[in-house]
Amino acid sequence: MVTLYDYELSVNCYKVRLLLNFLSISHQLHPIDFFPGWEHKSEWFKEVNPLGHIPVIDDDGYVLRDANAILIYLATKHDTLNSWYPVEQPSLLGETAQWMMFAEGTTNTASAARLHDSLGYEFDIDACRAGAHRLFRTLDEHLWFQEQRNLNWVCSAEAPTLADLVLFPDVILSEEGGVNRVSYPAIRRWTDRFRRLPRFTLMAGVLEAGILT
Amino acid sequence: MFAARCEDAALLDLWHPVAAIPDVRERGPVSTQLLGQMLVVSGQEGEEISIKEFMAPMVHGQVFNQGREVSLPVREAFGFVWTSLGAPPERLFDIPEFHETDRWSENSGSFRVHTSAGRTVENFLDLAHFPFVHEGYLGEQPYTEVKDYSVTFDDREIWATGCEFYQPIAAVSATDGQVTKYTYRLAHPFCPLLYKTSPVDPKRFDVIGIFVQPMTEVRACAHQFLSLLDETNDDATIKRFQAIIFGQDKPILENQVPKRLPLGSRAETPITADKTSIQYRRWLTELGISYGVIRDNTQRDSEPCSEIF
């Protein structure tokens, strides 16, 4: 059984919850009082993760930290189709890794802006928002060109990959950090497609996709 | 970042919450804003808590050198630090349940929200949104009816009594759906509290409140206050429930336009379920408040629209 050390409003924890549900992996949540209690910085939690970060998973004694590491591990272990992390297709795997790195940027800009605006973190808010817009512009153009090739997802595959999964939370919650998305129509269509995937799960603050008309 | 300065005596003279005590003691100093003014709340363990107002703009927490510092009054109540920019009264409202020893009383987070304090208070007072915004938790479709309730105002507090709502998970201690009885109390223009049937002891009430700090006209900080009867759940589980509820409210609240609360009787169309809000808007009107509200029916805010759906 996988135990996820989790905080509901954390984008990085949400990434792991999404994959656990997409792959129907049996798991339990161990809520961490991240805010306002800062339990991730407590003495007991530092024995779980000396860096004092969440998410962390404990898979029957195998402890792993960092959202990307956890996702790669879980996808490789449980995804029988090897579509989320396509280890058998080198070029597609390269693309997936490239966009997962890109998502580090959206987490450090769009989601940092959200932490500033919601939880009062002291970040340079103007730099966070400007950085998020720069990356969203690139993503929007990329997704538009993908659509021209009849591709629905960030990477050139039929099915979504971890690249879509790690980008989605930063993008969908960006308004909470004052990063408006009205100028990114291809991103909008992509978020709708992602939210209509089977076994997609919401988090507080993420709304369901509109009904197809 | 400049923000309009508040000129409303009624707001300047109020006690306002500015930080949770542990945030100051363990992780302070806390930089924040109150009614457009920059404040720093400091006082590590063993020191007196002090609050300084900086009469100059700050950029990323750095005060310009020529800034003038003013010390503000400090009051500690219900786990929070309170201050005032004017001449505050001796008295702050009380929450008798806070002093009962068998309760779990704690702050469950100070969450900032991009809307006015008035909008934040009204969202807290609203029963009708439960089945839509908190579906599966505080409400469930098709149980959307808001039964009639009574509202009274005694010049100091608003009370809404006799409220009832069907809730699938009324609190983290709930094991089954229940018809929850609510009493709402506005103990202060920005401090709404609710008393709801405890899933543990139907004769007593859980008390939940938000102490809303008007940071600017269109930014607020909701300091969550809880006083619950719950011996089984740990802190993280109780706070998680509150974080989910708040996280669900946030996008809805931030997309209400205009962000400043309209007080004009024809600005928005209330229904019977909004009785408490109607009384609340009347109260703000009588207090002569103009900060964070739109007093006139003809005034309009120009807010950019956003995309959340």
PDB file of N, CA, C and O in Angstrom, chain A residues 43-110:
ATOM      1  N   GLU A  43      10.299  18.078  13.504  1.00  0.00           N
ATOM      2  CA  GLU A  43      11.377  17.109  13.744  1.00  0.00           C
ATOM      3  C   GLU A  43      11.004  15.727  13.229  1.00  0.00           C
ATOM      4  O   GLU A  43      11.795  15.062  12.572  1.00  0.00           O
ATOM      5  N   TRP A  44       9.773  15.293  13.515  1.00  0.00           N
ATOM      6  CA  TRP A  44       9.393  13.928  13.108  1.00  0.00           C
ATOM      7  C   TRP A  44       9.387  13.807  11.591  1.00  0.00           C
ATOM      8  O   TRP A  44       9.800  12.805  11.042  1.00  0.00           O
ATOM      9  N   PHE A  45       8.934  14.876  10.907  1.00  0.00           N
ATOM     10  CA  PHE A  45       8.842  14.750   9.448  1.00  0.00           C
ATOM     11  C   PHE A  45      10.214  14.799   8.798  1.00  0.00           C
ATOM     12  O   PHE A  45      10.428  14.204   7.736  1.00  0.00           O
ATOM     13  N   LYS A  46      11.174  15.470   9.453  1.00  0.00           N
ATOM     14  CA  LYS A  46      12.521  15.518   8.877  1.00  0.00           C
ATOM     15  C   LYS A  46      13.174  14.139   8.845  1.00  0.00           C
ATOM     16  O   LYS A  46      14.098  13.908   8.068  1.00  0.00           O
ATOM     17  N   GLU A  47      12.648  13.218   9.667  1.00  0.00           N
ATOM     18  CA  GLU A  47      13.149  11.843   9.573  1.00  0.00           C
ATOM     19  C   GLU A  47      12.584  11.148   8.332  1.00  0.00           C
ATOM     20  O   GLU A  47      13.192  10.227   7.800  1.00  0.00           O
ATOM     21  N   VAL A  48      11.415  11.610   7.881  1.00  0.00           N
ATOM     22  CA  VAL A  48      10.839  11.083   6.641  1.00  0.00           C
ATOM     23  C   VAL A  48      11.538  11.740   5.446  1.00  0.00           C
ATOM     24  O   VAL A  48      11.950  11.072   4.499  1.00  0.00           O
ATOM     25  N   ASN A  49      11.645  13.056   5.492  1.00  0.00           N
ATOM     26  CA  ASN A  49      12.322  13.795   4.425  1.00  0.00           C
ATOM     27  C   ASN A  49      13.172  14.909   5.037  1.00  0.00           C
ATOM     28  O   ASN A  49      12.631  15.923   5.480  1.00  0.00           O
ATOM     29  N   PRO A  50      14.493  14.720   5.067  1.00  0.00           N
ATOM     30  CA  PRO A  50      15.378  15.718   5.694  1.00  0.00           C
ATOM     31  C   PRO A  50      15.245  17.104   5.055  1.00  0.00           C
ATOM     32  O   PRO A  50      15.591  18.103   5.671  1.00  0.00           O
ATOM     33  N   LEU A  51      14.747  17.169   3.809  1.00  0.00           N
ATOM     34  CA  LEU A  51      14.586  18.460   3.150  1.00  0.00           C
ATOM     35  C   LEU A  51      13.339  19.205   3.637  1.00  0.00           C
ATOM     36  O   LEU A  51      13.159  20.383   3.346  1.00  0.00           O
ATOM     37  N   GLY A  52      12.452  18.476   4.345  1.00  0.00           N
ATOM     38  CA  GLY A  52      11.242  19.133   4.845  1.00  0.00           C
ATOM     39  C   GLY A  52      10.289  19.541   3.748  1.00  0.00           C
ATOM     40  O   GLY A  52       9.686  20.615   3.816  1.00  0.00           O
ATOM     41  N   HIS A  53      10.165  18.717   2.703  1.00  0.00           N
ATOM     42  CA  HIS A  53       9.235  19.000   1.610  1.00  0.00           C
ATOM     43  C   HIS A  53       8.200  17.890   1.506  1.00  0.00           C
ATOM     44  O   HIS A  53       8.490  16.741   1.824  1.00  0.00           O
ATOM     45  N   ILE A  54       7.034  18.229   0.985  1.00  0.00           N
ATOM     46  CA  ILE A  54       6.077  17.220   0.534  1.00  0.00           C
ATOM     47  C   ILE A  54       5.843  17.458  -0.954  1.00  0.00           C
ATOM     48  O   ILE A  54       6.093  18.580  -1.425  1.00  0.00           O
ATOM     49  N   PRO A  55       5.457  16.443  -1.720  1.00  0.00           N
ATOM     50  CA  PRO A  55       5.027  15.107  -1.308  1.00  0.00           C
ATOM     51  C   PRO A  55       6.188  14.152  -1.050  1.00  0.00           C
ATOM     52  O   PRO A  55       7.287  14.333  -1.571  1.00  0.00           O
ATOM     53  N   VAL A  56       5.858  13.130  -0.231  1.00  0.00           N
ATOM     54  CA  VAL A  56       6.731  11.977  -0.026  1.00  0.00           C
ATOM     55  C   VAL A  56       5.801  10.763  -0.074  1.00  0.00           C
ATOM     56  O   VAL A  56       4.662  10.864   0.403  1.00  0.00           O
ATOM     57  N   ILE A  57       6.254   9.671  -0.661  1.00  0.00           N
ATOM     58  CA  ILE A  57       5.469   8.435  -0.549  1.00  0.00           C
ATOM     59  C   ILE A  57       6.260   7.392   0.215  1.00  0.00           C
ATOM     60  O   ILE A  57       7.499   7.425   0.245  1.00  0.00           O
ATOM     61  N   ASP A  58       5.499   6.509   0.832  1.00  0.00           N
ATOM     62  CA  ASP A  58       6.070   5.337   1.491  1.00  0.00           C
ATOM     63  C   ASP A  58       5.341   4.137   0.898  1.00  0.00           C
ATOM     64  O   ASP A  58       4.160   3.929   1.166  1.00  0.00           O
ATOM     65  N   ASP A  59       6.032   3.391   0.041  1.00  0.00           N
ATOM     66  CA  ASP A  59       5.423   2.239  -0.633  1.00  0.00           C
ATOM     67  C   ASP A  59       5.957   0.978   0.053  1.00  0.00           C
ATOM     68  O   ASP A  59       7.007   0.462  -0.326  1.00  0.00           O
ATOM     69  N   ASP A  60       5.233   0.551   1.085  1.00  0.00           N
ATOM     70  CA  ASP A  60       5.654  -0.607   1.890  1.00  0.00           C
ATOM     71  C   ASP A  60       7.115  -0.515   2.313  1.00  0.00           C
ATOM     72  O   ASP A  60       7.887  -1.468   2.140  1.00  0.00           O
ATOM     73  N   GLY A  61       7.506   0.652   2.813  1.00  0.00           N
ATOM     74  CA  GLY A  61       8.860   0.813   3.332  1.00  0.00           C
ATOM     75  C   GLY A  61       9.822   1.475   2.356  1.00  0.00           C
ATOM     76  O   GLY A  61      10.908   1.906   2.749  1.00  0.00           O
ATOM     77  N   TYR A  62       9.452   1.550   1.078  1.00  0.00           N
ATOM     78  CA  TYR A  62      10.288   2.254   0.097  1.00  0.00           C
ATOM     79  C   TYR A  62       9.860   3.715   0.093  1.00  0.00           C
ATOM     80  O   TYR A  62       8.748   4.045  -0.321  1.00  0.00           O
ATOM     81  N   VAL A  63      10.731   4.598   0.596  1.00  0.00           N
ATOM     82  CA  VAL A  63      10.375   6.000   0.778  1.00  0.00           C
ATOM     83  C   VAL A  63      10.993   6.836  -0.335  1.00  0.00           C
ATOM     84  O   VAL A  63      12.182   6.714  -0.634  1.00  0.00           O
ATOM     85  N   LEU A  64      10.169   7.653  -0.969  1.00  0.00           N
ATOM     86  CA  LEU A  64      10.642   8.453  -2.094  1.00  0.00           C
ATOM     87  C   LEU A  64      10.066   9.855  -1.974  1.00  0.00           C
ATOM     88  O   LEU A  64       8.889  10.030  -1.674  1.00  0.00           O
ATOM     89  N   ARG A  65      10.910  10.862  -2.224  1.00  0.00           N
ATOM     90  CA  ARG A  65      10.456  12.252  -2.167  1.00  0.00           C
ATOM     91  C   ARG A  65      10.568  12.876  -3.556  1.00  0.00           C
ATOM     92  O   ARG A  65      11.219  12.316  -4.443  1.00  0.00           O
ATOM     93  N   ASP A  66       9.957  14.047  -3.707  1.00  0.00           N
ATOM     94  CA  ASP A  66       9.968  14.836  -4.949  1.00  0.00           C
ATOM     95  C   ASP A  66       8.903  14.334  -5.926  1.00  0.00           C
ATOM     96  O   ASP A  66       8.927  13.172  -6.342  1.00  0.00           O
ATOM     97  N   ALA A  67       7.992  15.241  -6.299  1.00  0.00           N
ATOM     98  CA  ALA A  67       6.856  14.843  -7.145  1.00  0.00           C
ATOM     99  C   ALA A  67       7.314  14.111  -8.414  1.00  0.00           C
ATOM    100  O   ALA A  67       6.789  13.048  -8.743  1.00  0.00           O
ATOM    101  N   ASN A  68       8.293  14.664  -9.130  1.00  0.00           N
ATOM    102  CA  ASN A  68       8.696  14.038 -10.392  1.00  0.00           C
ATOM    103  C   ASN A  68       9.239  12.625 -10.172  1.00  0.00           C
ATOM    104  O   ASN A  68       8.920  11.708 -10.923  1.00  0.00           O
ATOM    105  N   ALA A  69      10.062  12.461  -9.148  1.00  0.00           N
ATOM    106  CA  ALA A  69      10.623  11.136  -8.859  1.00  0.00           C
ATOM    107  C   ALA A  69       9.502  10.155  -8.531  1.00  0.00           C
ATOM    108  O   ALA A  69       9.494   9.014  -9.010  1.00  0.00           O
ATOM    109  N   ILE A  70       8.548  10.612  -7.728  1.00  0.00           N
ATOM    110  CA  ILE A  70       7.438   9.741  -7.325  1.00  0.00           C
ATOM    111  C   ILE A  70       6.609   9.336  -8.543  1.00  0.00           C
ATOM    112  O   ILE A  70       6.236   8.170  -8.716  1.00  0.00           O
ATOM    113  N   LEU A  71       6.348  10.305  -9.407  1.00  0.00           N
ATOM    114  CA  LEU A  71       5.524  10.029 -10.590  1.00  0.00           C
ATOM    115  C   LEU A  71       6.220   9.040 -11.524  1.00  0.00           C
ATOM    116  O   LEU A  71       5.597   8.104 -12.044  1.00  0.00           O
ATOM    117  N   ILE A  72       7.515   9.227 -11.723  1.00  0.00           N
ATOM    118  CA  ILE A  72       8.274   8.319 -12.599  1.00  0.00           C
ATOM    119  C   ILE A  72       8.259   6.904 -12.027  1.00  0.00           C
ATOM    120  O   ILE A  72       8.019   5.923 -12.733  1.00  0.00           O
ATOM    121  N   TYR A  73       8.452   6.829 -10.717  1.00  0.00           N
ATOM    122  CA  TYR A  73       8.448   5.520 -10.054  1.00  0.00           C
ATOM    123  C   TYR A  73       7.079   4.845 -10.187  1.00  0.00           C
ATOM    124  O   TYR A  73       6.979   3.689 -10.623  1.00  0.00           O
ATOM    125  N   LEU A  74       6.022   5.575  -9.852  1.00  0.00           N
ATOM    126  CA  LEU A  74       4.683   4.970  -9.863  1.00  0.00           C
ATOM    127  C   LEU A  74       4.251   4.598 -11.279  1.00  0.00           C
ATOM    128  O   LEU A  74       3.660   3.540 -11.502  1.00  0.00           O
ATOM    129  N   ALA A  75       4.563   5.476 -12.253  1.00  0.00           N
ATOM    130  CA  ALA A  75       4.158   5.192 -13.630  1.00  0.00           C
ATOM    131  C   ALA A  75       4.907   3.973 -14.151  1.00  0.00           C
ATOM    132  O   ALA A  75       4.331   3.090 -14.796  1.00  0.00           O
ATOM    133  N   THR A  76       6.197   3.897 -13.867  1.00  0.00           N
ATOM    134  CA  THR A  76       6.989   2.776 -14.367  1.00  0.00           C
ATOM    135  C   THR A  76       6.543   1.468 -13.715  1.00  0.00           C
ATOM    136  O   THR A  76       6.504   0.418 -14.350  1.00  0.00           O
ATOM    137  N   LYS A  77       6.148   1.553 -12.457  1.00  0.00           N
ATOM    138  CA  LYS A  77       5.760   0.337 -11.743  1.00  0.00           C
ATOM    139  C   LYS A  77       4.335  -0.119 -12.097  1.00  0.00           C
ATOM    140  O   LYS A  77       4.089  -1.317 -12.196  1.00  0.00           O
ATOM    141  N   HIS A  78       3.414   0.842 -12.265  1.00  0.00           N
ATOM    142  CA  HIS A  78       1.996   0.461 -12.345  1.00  0.00           C
ATOM    143  C   HIS A  78       1.336   0.663 -13.699  1.00  0.00           C
ATOM    144  O   HIS A  78       0.262   0.132 -13.928  1.00  0.00           O
ATOM    145  N   ASP A  79       1.932   1.456 -14.578  1.00  0.00           N
ATOM    146  CA  ASP A  79       1.263   1.730 -15.852  1.00  0.00           C
ATOM    147  C   ASP A  79       1.591   0.636 -16.857  1.00  0.00           C
ATOM    148  O   ASP A  79       2.637   0.658 -17.512  1.00  0.00           O
ATOM    149  N   THR A  80       0.676  -0.310 -17.001  1.00  0.00           N
ATOM    150  CA  THR A  80       0.953  -1.476 -17.843  1.00  0.00           C
ATOM    151  C   THR A  80       1.084  -1.096 -19.317  1.00  0.00           C
ATOM    152  O   THR A  80       1.729  -1.799 -20.092  1.00  0.00           O
ATOM    153  N   LEU A  81       0.475   0.031 -19.721  1.00  0.00           N
ATOM    154  CA  LEU A  81       0.578   0.455 -21.125  1.00  0.00           C
ATOM    155  C   LEU A  81       1.838   1.283 -21.379  1.00  0.00           C
ATOM    156  O   LEU A  81       2.128   1.626 -22.531  1.00  0.00           O
ATOM    157  N   ASN A  82       2.555   1.625 -20.337  1.00  0.00           N
ATOM    158  CA  ASN A  82       3.740   2.491 -20.465  1.00  0.00           C
ATOM    159  C   ASN A  82       3.452   3.764 -21.267  1.00  0.00           C
ATOM    160  O   ASN A  82       4.268   4.192 -22.085  1.00  0.00           O
ATOM    161  N   SER A  83       2.281   4.365 -21.029  1.00  0.00           N
ATOM    162  CA  SER A  83       1.970   5.584 -21.779  1.00  0.00           C
ATOM    163  C   SER A  83       2.285   6.864 -20.987  1.00  0.00           C
ATOM    164  O   SER A  83       2.710   7.859 -21.571  1.00  0.00           O
ATOM    165  N   TRP A  84       2.123   6.842 -19.681  1.00  0.00           N
ATOM    166  CA  TRP A  84       2.388   8.057 -18.904  1.00  0.00           C
ATOM    167  C   TRP A  84       3.881   8.393 -18.903  1.00  0.00           C
ATOM    168  O   TRP A  84       4.259   9.558 -18.981  1.00  0.00           O
ATOM    169  N   TYR A  85       4.705   7.386 -18.774  1.00  0.00           N
ATOM    170  CA  TYR A  85       6.165   7.589 -18.816  1.00  0.00           C
ATOM    171  C   TYR A  85       6.711   6.549 -19.791  1.00  0.00           C
ATOM    172  O   TYR A  85       7.029   5.417 -19.425  1.00  0.00           O
ATOM    173  N   PRO A  86       6.781   6.932 -21.096  1.00  0.00           N
ATOM    174  CA  PRO A  86       6.960   5.936 -22.161  1.00  0.00           C
ATOM    175  C   PRO A  86       8.394   5.436 -22.280  1.00  0.00           C
ATOM    176  O   PRO A  86       9.135   5.784 -23.209  1.00  0.00           O
ATOM    177  N   VAL A  87       8.770   4.568 -21.353  1.00  0.00           N
ATOM    178  CA  VAL A  87      10.166   4.109 -21.277  1.00  0.00           C
ATOM    179  C   VAL A  87      10.610   3.306 -22.506  1.00  0.00           C
ATOM    180  O   VAL A  87      11.799   3.175 -22.758  1.00  0.00           O
ATOM    181  N   GLU A  88       9.643   2.778 -23.263  1.00  0.00           N
ATOM    182  CA  GLU A  88      10.029   1.958 -24.417  1.00  0.00           C
ATOM    183  C   GLU A  88      10.198   2.767 -25.702  1.00  0.00           C
ATOM    184  O   GLU A  88      10.562   2.215 -26.733  1.00  0.00           O
ATOM    185  N   GLN A  89       9.898   4.071 -25.635  1.00  0.00           N
ATOM    186  CA  GLN A  89       9.994   4.907 -26.843  1.00  0.00           C
ATOM    187  C   GLN A  89      10.935   6.076 -26.570  1.00  0.00           C
ATOM    188  O   GLN A  89      10.507   7.111 -26.071  1.00  0.00           O
ATOM    189  N   PRO A  90      12.220   5.897 -26.921  1.00  0.00           N
ATOM    190  CA  PRO A  90      13.231   6.884 -26.501  1.00  0.00           C
ATOM    191  C   PRO A  90      12.898   8.320 -26.885  1.00  0.00           C
ATOM    192  O   PRO A  90      13.046   9.227 -26.058  1.00  0.00           O
ATOM    193  N   SER A  91      12.427   8.572 -28.111  1.00  0.00           N
ATOM    194  CA  SER A  91      12.217   9.960 -28.499  1.00  0.00           C
ATOM    195  C   SER A  91      11.036  10.564 -27.735  1.00  0.00           C
ATOM    196  O   SER A  91      11.058  11.727 -27.317  1.00  0.00           O
ATOM    197  N   LEU A  92      10.012   9.753 -27.532  1.00  0.00           N
ATOM    198  CA  LEU A  92       8.862  10.227 -26.766  1.00  0.00           C
ATOM    199  C   LEU A  92       9.230  10.430 -25.288  1.00  0.00           C
ATOM    200  O   LEU A  92       8.785  11.397 -24.647  1.00  0.00           O
ATOM    201  N   LEU A  93      10.075   9.549 -24.792  1.00  0.00           N
ATOM    202  CA  LEU A  93      10.530   9.691 -23.406  1.00  0.00           C
ATOM    203  C   LEU A  93      11.335  10.984 -23.248  1.00  0.00           C
ATOM    204  O   LEU A  93      11.188  11.712 -22.256  1.00  0.00           O
ATOM    205  N   GLY A  94      12.161  11.263 -24.265  1.00  0.00           N
ATOM    206  CA  GLY A  94      12.931  12.514 -24.235  1.00  0.00           C
ATOM    207  C   GLY A  94      12.019  13.730 -24.199  1.00  0.00           C
ATOM    208  O   GLY A  94      12.218  14.662 -23.405  1.00  0.00           O
ATOM    209  N   GLU A  95      10.999  13.713 -25.049  1.00  0.00           N
ATOM    210  CA  GLU A  95      10.021  14.817 -25.056  1.00  0.00           C
ATOM    211  C   GLU A  95       9.355  14.969 -23.693  1.00  0.00           C
ATOM    212  O   GLU A  95       9.168  16.085 -23.189  1.00  0.00           O
ATOM    213  N   THR A  96       8.957  13.836 -23.125  1.00  0.00           N
ATOM    214  CA  THR A  96       8.278  13.858 -21.825  1.00  0.00           C
ATOM    215  C   THR A  96       9.191  14.490 -20.771  1.00  0.00           C
ATOM    216  O   THR A  96       8.767  15.373 -20.011  1.00  0.00           O
ATOM    217  N   ALA A  97      10.447  14.058 -20.766  1.00  0.00           N
ATOM    218  CA  ALA A  97      11.395  14.598 -19.780  1.00  0.00           C
ATOM    219  C   ALA A  97      11.618  16.093 -20.012  1.00  0.00           C
ATOM    220  O   ALA A  97      11.706  16.887 -19.065  1.00  0.00           O
ATOM    221  N   GLN A  98      11.697  16.486 -21.277  1.00  0.00           N
ATOM    222  CA  GLN A  98      11.908  17.903 -21.604  1.00  0.00           C
ATOM    223  C   GLN A  98      10.779  18.770 -21.044  1.00  0.00           C
ATOM    224  O   GLN A  98      11.016  19.800 -20.411  1.00  0.00           O
ATOM    225  N   TRP A  99       9.525  18.339 -21.258  1.00  0.00           N
ATOM    226  CA  TRP A  99       8.400  19.140 -20.777  1.00  0.00           C
ATOM    227  C   TRP A  99       8.212  19.012 -19.267  1.00  0.00           C
ATOM    228  O   TRP A  99       7.652  19.904 -18.631  1.00  0.00           O
ATOM    229  N   MET A 100       8.673  17.910 -18.686  1.00  0.00           N
ATOM    230  CA  MET A 100       8.645  17.831 -17.218  1.00  0.00           C
ATOM    231  C   MET A 100       9.618  18.852 -16.629  1.00  0.00           C
ATOM    232  O   MET A 100       9.346  19.457 -15.592  1.00  0.00           O
ATOM    233  N   MET A 101      10.744  19.060 -17.303  1.00  0.00           N
ATOM    234  CA  MET A 101      11.680  20.102 -16.854  1.00  0.00           C
ATOM    235  C   MET A 101      11.048  21.489 -17.022  1.00  0.00           C
ATOM    236  O   MET A 101      11.202  22.365 -16.191  1.00  0.00           O
ATOM    237  N   PHE A 102      10.344  21.666 -18.142  1.00  0.00           N
ATOM    238  CA  PHE A 102       9.646  22.928 -18.395  1.00  0.00           C
ATOM    239  C   PHE A 102       8.664  23.223 -17.247  1.00  0.00           C
ATOM    240  O   PHE A 102       8.526  24.367 -16.796  1.00  0.00           O
ATOM    241  N   ALA A 103       8.008  22.165 -16.754  1.00  0.00           N
ATOM    242  CA  ALA A 103       7.036  22.337 -15.669  1.00  0.00           C
ATOM    243  C   ALA A 103       7.695  22.763 -14.357  1.00  0.00           C
ATOM    244  O   ALA A 103       7.030  23.344 -13.491  1.00  0.00           O
ATOM    245  N   GLU A 104       8.975  22.479 -14.185  1.00  0.00           N
ATOM    246  CA  GLU A 104       9.671  23.030 -13.011  1.00  0.00           C
ATOM    247  C   GLU A 104       9.573  24.552 -13.057  1.00  0.00           C
ATOM    248  O   GLU A 104       9.408  25.224 -12.046  1.00  0.00           O
ATOM    249  N   GLY A 105       9.681  25.093 -14.275  1.00  0.00           N
ATOM    250  CA  GLY A 105       9.565  26.539 -14.469  1.00  0.00           C
ATOM    251  C   GLY A 105       8.183  27.068 -14.129  1.00  0.00           C
ATOM    252  O   GLY A 105       8.047  28.095 -13.465  1.00  0.00           O
ATOM    253  N   THR A 106       7.141  26.363 -14.551  1.00  0.00           N
ATOM    254  CA  THR A 106       5.791  26.863 -14.239  1.00  0.00           C
ATOM    255  C   THR A 106       5.504  26.747 -12.742  1.00  0.00           C
ATOM    256  O   THR A 106       4.814  27.594 -12.175  1.00  0.00           O
ATOM    257  N   THR A 107       6.052  25.706 -12.104  1.00  0.00           N
ATOM    258  CA  THR A 107       5.856  25.590 -10.655  1.00  0.00           C
ATOM    259  C   THR A 107       6.554  26.746  -9.934  1.00  0.00           C
ATOM    260  O   THR A 107       6.005  27.331  -8.998  1.00  0.00           O
ATOM    261  N   ASN A 108       7.761  27.092 -10.415  1.00  0.00           N
ATOM    262  CA  ASN A 108       8.527  28.150  -9.735  1.00  0.00           C
ATOM    263  C   ASN A 108       8.048  29.563 -10.068  1.00  0.00           C
ATOM    264  O   ASN A 108       8.538  30.526  -9.494  1.00  0.00           O
ATOM    265  N   THR A 109       7.135  29.699 -11.014  1.00  0.00           N
ATOM    266  CA  THR A 109       6.605  31.030 -11.359  1.00  0.00           C
ATOM    267  C   THR A 109       5.107  31.102 -11.054  1.00  0.00           C
ATOM    268  O   THR A 109       4.704  31.738 -10.080  1.00  0.00           O
ATOM    269  N   ALA A 110       4.281  30.369 -11.836  1.00  0.00           N
ATOM    270  CA  ALA A 110       2.822  30.448 -11.654  1.00  0.00           C
ATOM    271  C   ALA A 110       2.413  29.972 -10.262  1.00  0.00           C
ATOM    272  O   ALA A 110       1.630  30.635  -9.571  1.00  0.00           O
TER     273      ALA A 110
END
